[in-house]
Amino acid sequence: MAECGASGSGSSGDSLDKSITLPPDEIFRNLENAKRFAIDIGGSLTKLAYYSTVQHKVAKVRSFDHSGKDTEQDHEPPYEISVQEEVTARLHFVKFENTYIEACLDFIKDHLVNTETKVIQATGGGAYKFKDLIEEKLQLK
């Protein structure tokens, strides 16, 4: 957690309030592949959930049944290994303080280029409170 510049109510006057910082970019690393978004905006925290696809390599092992054969004479391998690209789905969750809502919306807007959706599901009291800001920043409904 990072410290804010506001001074606390301590008698020394030099204590700092602690705050949740906006998550680093690696938390949003799959945002460009995001398919669906949902935001829950509460009294002090915003929770963002998004579904994305992730491409990665998977090693597959295929074994052969050589029972009854003399494999040393035939020179047949006991197994075969192949590497394939796979696309899998992931569900991501991120939370942050509402004071960072504008920065988060700007970040989402900058990375929403590949999404086909024009709707974000928003719940919580803050969804009503920040409705105009969400529609303005993301140009969504």
Short mmCIF file of C-alpha atoms in Angstrom, two decimals:
data_model
loop_
_atom_site.label_atom_id
_atom_site.label_comp_id
_atom_site.label_asym_id
_atom_site.label_seq_id
_atom_site.Cartn_x
_atom_site.Cartn_y
_atom_site.Cartn_z
CA MET A 1 0.00 0.00 0.00
CA ALA A 2 1.17 3.48 -0.74
CA GLU A 3 0.98 6.43 1.56
CA CYS A 4 -0.99 9.57 0.81
CA GLY A 5 0.17 13.08 1.54
CA ALA A 6 -2.69 13.91 3.92
CA SER A 7 -1.64 14.16 7.53
CA GLY A 8 -3.39 12.03 10.10
CA SER A 9 -5.03 13.14 13.31
CA GLY A 10 -2.06 12.03 15.43
CA SER A 11 -0.58 14.43 17.94
CA SER A 12 2.77 14.55 16.15
CA GLY A 13 1.17 15.84 12.93
CA ASP A 14 3.59 13.90 10.73
CA SER A 15 1.76 10.55 10.45
CA LEU A 16 0.36 9.72 7.04
CA ASP A 17 -2.93 8.07 6.12
CA LYS A 18 -2.57 4.87 4.14
CA SER A 19 -4.48 4.35 0.94
CA ILE A 20 -5.03 1.66 -1.66
CA THR A 21 -3.24 2.63 -4.85
CA LEU A 22 -4.65 2.03 -8.32
CA PRO A 23 -3.56 -1.46 -9.35
CA PRO A 24 -0.45 -1.70 -11.51
CA ASP A 25 -0.76 -2.37 -15.23
CA GLU A 26 0.07 -6.07 -14.89
CA ILE A 27 -3.23 -6.62 -13.07
CA PHE A 28 -4.99 -5.42 -16.22
CA ARG A 29 -2.66 -7.38 -18.53
CA ASN A 30 -5.50 -9.24 -20.28
CA LEU A 31 -7.79 -6.24 -20.60
CA GLU A 32 -7.18 -5.97 -24.34
CA ASN A 33 -8.76 -9.44 -24.72
CA ALA A 34 -11.68 -8.66 -22.43
CA LYS A 35 -15.09 -9.80 -23.58
CA ARG A 36 -17.36 -8.68 -20.74
CA PHE A 37 -17.12 -6.19 -17.87
CA ALA A 38 -19.00 -5.64 -14.64
CA ILE A 39 -18.46 -2.98 -11.99
CA ASP A 40 -19.76 -2.93 -8.43
CA ILE A 41 -19.37 0.54 -6.96
CA GLY A 42 -19.90 0.66 -3.21
CA GLY A 43 -19.52 3.42 -0.67
CA SER A 44 -15.72 3.39 -0.65
CA LEU A 45 -14.53 0.58 -2.95
CA THR A 46 -15.09 -0.23 -6.59
CA LYS A 47 -14.83 -3.84 -7.67
CA LEU A 48 -14.18 -4.59 -11.33
CA ALA A 49 -14.70 -8.04 -12.85
CA TYR A 50 -13.84 -8.87 -16.42
CA TYR A 51 -13.70 -11.98 -18.55
CA SER A 52 -10.85 -12.38 -21.03
CA THR A 53 -9.14 -14.98 -23.14
CA VAL A 54 -5.51 -15.91 -22.63
CA GLN A 55 -3.28 -17.66 -25.14
CA HIS A 56 -0.57 -19.96 -23.82
CA LYS A 57 1.49 -23.00 -24.82
CA VAL A 58 0.57 -26.47 -23.58
CA ALA A 59 2.78 -29.56 -23.82
CA LYS A 60 0.89 -32.73 -24.75
CA VAL A 61 2.36 -36.18 -24.20
CA ARG A 62 1.11 -39.12 -26.23
CA SER A 63 2.28 -42.56 -25.17
CA PHE A 64 2.35 -45.63 -27.39
CA ASP A 65 1.52 -49.18 -26.37
CA HIS A 66 4.40 -51.37 -27.48
CA SER A 67 3.42 -54.40 -25.43
CA GLY A 68 4.47 -57.60 -27.10
CA LYS A 69 6.92 -55.83 -29.43
CA ASP A 70 10.68 -55.62 -29.24
CA THR A 71 10.98 -51.79 -29.22
CA GLU A 72 14.77 -51.80 -29.26
CA GLN A 73 14.81 -53.50 -32.65
CA ASP A 74 12.00 -51.34 -34.13
CA HIS A 75 13.48 -48.10 -32.71
CA GLU A 76 10.00 -46.75 -31.94
CA PRO A 77 9.83 -44.12 -29.20
CA PRO A 78 7.71 -44.94 -26.14
CA TYR A 79 6.03 -41.53 -26.31
CA GLU A 80 5.69 -38.35 -28.37
CA ILE A 81 5.68 -34.77 -27.07
CA SER A 82 4.06 -31.88 -28.92
CA VAL A 83 3.54 -28.23 -27.97
CA GLN A 84 0.30 -26.52 -28.95
CA GLU A 85 -1.12 -23.03 -28.52
CA GLU A 86 -4.35 -22.98 -26.53
CA VAL A 87 -6.79 -20.20 -25.76
CA THR A 88 -8.49 -20.40 -22.38
CA ALA A 89 -10.93 -18.16 -20.54
CA ARG A 90 -10.10 -16.31 -17.33
CA LEU A 91 -12.18 -14.26 -14.92
CA HIS A 92 -10.31 -11.35 -13.31
CA PHE A 93 -11.24 -9.35 -10.19
CA VAL A 94 -9.73 -5.99 -9.21
CA LYS A 95 -10.70 -3.65 -6.35
CA PHE A 96 -9.71 -0.06 -5.64
CA GLU A 97 -10.86 3.01 -3.75
CA ASN A 98 -13.55 5.17 -5.33
CA THR A 99 -11.17 8.14 -5.27
CA TYR A 100 -9.44 6.44 -8.23
CA ILE A 101 -12.63 5.88 -10.25
CA GLU A 102 -11.73 8.44 -12.93
CA ALA A 103 -8.23 7.03 -13.44
CA CYS A 104 -9.65 3.52 -13.67
CA LEU A 105 -12.32 4.57 -16.19
CA ASP A 106 -9.66 6.32 -18.28
CA PHE A 107 -7.56 3.16 -18.21
CA ILE A 108 -10.51 0.98 -19.22
CA LYS A 109 -11.41 3.35 -22.05
CA ASP A 110 -7.84 3.29 -23.37
CA HIS A 111 -7.85 -0.53 -23.42
CA LEU A 112 -11.41 -1.22 -24.61
CA VAL A 113 -10.46 -1.08 -28.28
CA ASN A 114 -11.06 -4.77 -29.03
CA THR A 115 -14.36 -5.16 -27.22
CA GLU A 116 -17.60 -5.45 -29.12
CA THR A 117 -19.80 -4.62 -26.16
CA LYS A 118 -21.17 -1.15 -25.61
CA VAL A 119 -22.66 -1.96 -22.21
CA ILE A 120 -21.00 -2.40 -18.82
CA GLN A 121 -23.06 -3.90 -16.01
CA ALA A 122 -22.79 -1.70 -12.92
CA THR A 123 -24.27 -2.42 -9.49
CA GLY A 124 -24.20 -0.77 -6.08
CA GLY A 125 -25.11 2.69 -4.85
CA GLY A 126 -22.09 4.16 -6.59
CA ALA A 127 -23.39 2.94 -9.95
CA TYR A 128 -26.14 5.51 -9.66
CA LYS A 129 -23.81 8.12 -8.15
CA PHE A 130 -21.19 7.76 -10.94
CA LYS A 131 -23.63 6.94 -13.79
CA ASP A 132 -22.99 10.16 -15.70
CA LEU A 133 -19.21 9.88 -15.24
CA ILE A 134 -19.20 6.27 -16.49
CA GLU A 135 -21.30 7.14 -19.54
CA GLU A 136 -19.16 10.19 -20.31
CA LYS A 137 -15.74 8.60 -19.83
CA LEU A 138 -16.46 5.28 -21.52
CA GLN A 139 -19.09 6.51 -23.96
CA LEU A 140 -21.19 3.54 -22.88
CA LYS A 141 -24.55 2.94 -21.23
#
